[in-house]
């Protein structure tokens, strides 16, 4: 009876670990995307700063280019930069939370395997396909 309860607990812990790993990868991908957006906004802003104020600047909208004042484009890029930084900070918090959850799940798994060495042997003897 205890053996079956330990197996069920192992399956639950395994499921949680898979779920947390997936969420962690998703957050890391989102952070990577936001870092790219931030870098593009920063580089565009640097290029716009080098232009004189009377230079004609154009904004891409789909396949069309629309004449926009330099100040409008700079404000948009500054806003994108701020939004990216905010999103990155939020995602970093989520990442840290998920990493803490992962450590907790790993500790639960270690504790379970220490309680039931027979279960640990069975898991080690399983073949991975």
C-alpha atoms as a printed R data frame, in Angstrom:
    type eleno elety resid chain resno      x      y       z
1   ATOM     1    CA   UNK     A     1  0.000  0.000   0.000
2   ATOM     2    CA   UNK     A     2  2.785  2.415   0.915
3   ATOM     3    CA   UNK     A     3  4.606  1.408  -2.265
4   ATOM     4    CA   UNK     A     4  1.616  2.416  -4.381
5   ATOM     5    CA   UNK     A     5  1.289  5.723  -2.508
6   ATOM     6    CA   UNK     A     6  4.981  6.450  -3.155
7   ATOM     7    CA   UNK     A     7  4.546  5.689  -6.853
8   ATOM     8    CA   UNK     A     8  1.595  8.070  -7.025
9   ATOM     9    CA   UNK     A     9  3.604 10.731  -5.203
10  ATOM    10    CA   UNK     A    10  6.486 10.211  -7.629
11  ATOM    11    CA   UNK     A    11  4.170 10.621 -10.637
12  ATOM    12    CA   UNK     A    12  2.757 13.808  -9.126
13  ATOM    13    CA   UNK     A    13  6.226 15.238  -8.452
14  ATOM    14    CA   UNK     A    14  7.352 14.239 -11.933
15  ATOM    15    CA   UNK     A    15  4.333 16.010 -13.460
16  ATOM    16    CA   UNK     A    16  5.003 19.171 -11.458
17  ATOM    17    CA   UNK     A    17  8.660 19.114 -12.497
18  ATOM    18    CA   UNK     A    18  7.740 18.807 -16.178
19  ATOM    19    CA   UNK     A    19  5.190 21.621 -15.839
20  ATOM    20    CA   UNK     A    20  7.626 23.961 -14.070
21  ATOM    21    CA   UNK     A    21 10.386 23.197 -16.582
22  ATOM    22    CA   UNK     A    22  8.049 24.098 -19.440
23  ATOM    23    CA   UNK     A    23  7.007 27.351 -17.790
24  ATOM    24    CA   UNK     A    24 10.642 28.208 -17.063
25  ATOM    25    CA   UNK     A    25 11.627 27.690 -20.705
26  ATOM    26    CA   UNK     A    26  8.687 29.828 -21.816
27  ATOM    27    CA   UNK     A    27  9.721 32.680 -19.491
28  ATOM    28    CA   UNK     A    28 13.329 32.438 -20.676
29  ATOM    29    CA   UNK     A    29 12.189 32.669 -24.326
30  ATOM    30    CA   UNK     A    30 10.015 35.670 -23.529
31  ATOM    31    CA   UNK     A    31 12.955 37.335 -21.785
32  ATOM    32    CA   UNK     A    32 15.177 36.688 -24.799
33  ATOM    33    CA   UNK     A    33 12.550 38.237 -27.099
34  ATOM    34    CA   UNK     A    34 12.178 41.304 -24.879
35  ATOM    35    CA   UNK     A    35 15.961 41.717 -24.732
36  ATOM    36    CA   UNK     A    36 15.989 41.765 -28.550
37  ATOM    37    CA   UNK     A    37 13.201 44.357 -28.649
38  ATOM    38    CA   UNK     A    38 15.053 46.472 -26.111
39  ATOM    39    CA   UNK     A    39 18.274 46.309 -28.104
40  ATOM    40    CA   UNK     A    40 16.493 47.241 -31.372
41  ATOM    41    CA   UNK     A    41 14.786 50.198 -29.690
42  ATOM    42    CA   UNK     A    42 18.082 51.350 -28.180
43  ATOM    43    CA   UNK     A    43 19.959 51.103 -31.489
44  ATOM    44    CA   UNK     A    44 17.180 52.885 -33.386
45  ATOM    45    CA   UNK     A    45 17.143 55.619 -30.759
46  ATOM    46    CA   UNK     A    46 20.916 56.046 -31.075
47  ATOM    47    CA   UNK     A    47 20.620 56.403 -34.845
48  ATOM    48    CA   UNK     A    48 17.775 58.924 -34.522
49  ATOM    49    CA   UNK     A    49 19.806 61.039 -32.097
50  ATOM    50    CA   UNK     A    50 22.536 61.432 -34.721
51  ATOM    51    CA   UNK     A    51 20.092 62.985 -37.209
52  ATOM    52    CA   UNK     A    52 19.439 66.718 -37.322
53  ATOM    53    CA   UNK     A    53 15.977 67.873 -36.294
54  ATOM    54    CA   UNK     A    54 15.032 69.001 -39.806
55  ATOM    55    CA   UNK     A    55 15.751 65.563 -41.365
56  ATOM    56    CA   UNK     A    56 12.764 63.822 -42.936
57  ATOM    57    CA   UNK     A    57 12.101 60.620 -40.999
58  ATOM    58    CA   UNK     A    58  9.731 57.861 -41.998
59  ATOM    59    CA   UNK     A    59  7.889 55.240 -40.007
60  ATOM    60    CA   UNK     A    60  7.262 51.808 -41.481
61  ATOM    61    CA   UNK     A    61  3.640 50.703 -41.325
62  ATOM    62    CA   UNK     A    62  3.325 47.359 -43.030
63  ATOM    63    CA   UNK     A    63  4.676 47.842 -46.537
64  ATOM    64    CA   UNK     A    64  4.155 51.597 -46.438
65  ATOM    65    CA   UNK     A    65  6.381 54.382 -45.130
66  ATOM    66    CA   UNK     A    66  4.758 57.408 -43.512
67  ATOM    67    CA   UNK     A    67  6.504 60.728 -42.917
68  ATOM    68    CA   UNK     A    68  6.760 61.354 -39.167
69  ATOM    69    CA   UNK     A    69  8.574 64.042 -37.190
70  ATOM    70    CA   UNK     A    70 11.796 62.897 -35.556
71  ATOM    71    CA   UNK     A    71 10.436 63.700 -32.086
72  ATOM    72    CA   UNK     A    72  7.483 61.318 -32.542
73  ATOM    73    CA   UNK     A    73  9.758 58.470 -33.613
74  ATOM    74    CA   UNK     A    74 12.119 59.121 -30.708
75  ATOM    75    CA   UNK     A    75  9.227 59.117 -28.223
76  ATOM    76    CA   UNK     A    76  7.975 55.810 -29.629
77  ATOM    77    CA   UNK     A    77 11.421 54.214 -29.337
78  ATOM    78    CA   UNK     A    78 11.889 55.535 -25.794
79  ATOM    79    CA   UNK     A    79  8.502 54.081 -24.853
80  ATOM    80    CA   UNK     A    80  9.417 50.721 -26.404
81  ATOM    81    CA   UNK     A    81 12.671 50.766 -24.427
82  ATOM    82    CA   UNK     A    82 10.855 51.496 -21.145
83  ATOM    83    CA   UNK     A    83  8.170 48.874 -21.854
84  ATOM    84    CA   UNK     A    84 10.815 46.248 -22.608
85  ATOM    85    CA   UNK     A    85 12.718 47.034 -19.412
86  ATOM    86    CA   UNK     A    86  9.512 46.762 -17.369
87  ATOM    87    CA   UNK     A    87  8.580 43.459 -19.019
88  ATOM    88    CA   UNK     A    88 12.093 42.079 -18.477
89  ATOM    89    CA   UNK     A    89 11.950 42.984 -14.776
90  ATOM    90    CA   UNK     A    90  8.575 41.279 -14.437
91  ATOM    91    CA   UNK     A    91  9.777 38.184 -16.285
92  ATOM    92    CA   UNK     A    92 12.896 38.059 -14.097
93  ATOM    93    CA   UNK     A    93 10.662 37.952 -11.024
94  ATOM    94    CA   UNK     A    94  8.646 35.126 -12.580
95  ATOM    95    CA   UNK     A    95 11.832 33.268 -13.473
96  ATOM    96    CA   UNK     A    96 13.147 33.519  -9.903
97  ATOM    97    CA   UNK     A    97  9.817 32.252  -8.545
98  ATOM    98    CA   UNK     A    98  9.818 29.281 -10.929
99  ATOM    99    CA   UNK     A    99 13.431 28.474 -10.046
100 ATOM   100    CA   UNK     A   100 12.474 28.414  -6.344
101 ATOM   101    CA   UNK     A   101  9.570 26.100  -7.155
102 ATOM   102    CA   UNK     A   102 11.924 23.834  -9.100
103 ATOM   103    CA   UNK     A   103 14.308 23.594  -6.135
104 ATOM   104    CA   UNK     A   104 11.355 22.757  -3.877
105 ATOM   105    CA   UNK     A   105 10.160 20.005  -6.226
106 ATOM   106    CA   UNK     A   106 13.685 18.600  -6.504
107 ATOM   107    CA   UNK     A   107 13.940 18.514  -2.699
108 ATOM   108    CA   UNK     A   108 10.568 16.745  -2.488
109 ATOM   109    CA   UNK     A   109 11.794 14.176  -4.999
110 ATOM   110    CA   UNK     A   110 15.035 13.598  -3.095
111 ATOM   111    CA   UNK     A   111 13.095 13.195   0.137
112 ATOM   112    CA   UNK     A   112 10.736 10.684  -1.456
113 ATOM   113    CA   UNK     A   113 13.588  8.638  -2.917
114 ATOM   114    CA   UNK     A   114 15.422  8.647   0.417
115 ATOM   115    CA   UNK     A   115 12.279  7.356   2.151
116 ATOM   116    CA   UNK     A   116 11.776  4.525  -0.342
117 ATOM   117    CA   UNK     A   117 15.060  3.124  -1.719
118 ATOM   118    CA   UNK     A   118 13.080  0.412  -3.530
119 ATOM   119    CA   UNK     A   119 11.333  3.063  -5.581
120 ATOM   120    CA   UNK     A   120 14.680  4.668  -6.385
121 ATOM   121    CA   UNK     A   121 15.999  1.291  -7.644
122 ATOM   122    CA   UNK     A   122 12.878  0.785  -9.776
123 ATOM   123    CA   UNK     A   123 13.257  4.236 -11.330
124 ATOM   124    CA   UNK     A   124 16.946  3.643 -12.015
125 ATOM   125    CA   UNK     A   125 16.183  0.293 -13.671
126 ATOM   126    CA   UNK     A   126 13.618  1.805 -16.063
127 ATOM   127    CA   UNK     A   127 14.751  2.092 -19.653
128 ATOM   128    CA   UNK     A   128 14.325  5.390 -21.409
129 ATOM   129    CA   UNK     A   129 12.767  5.111 -24.850
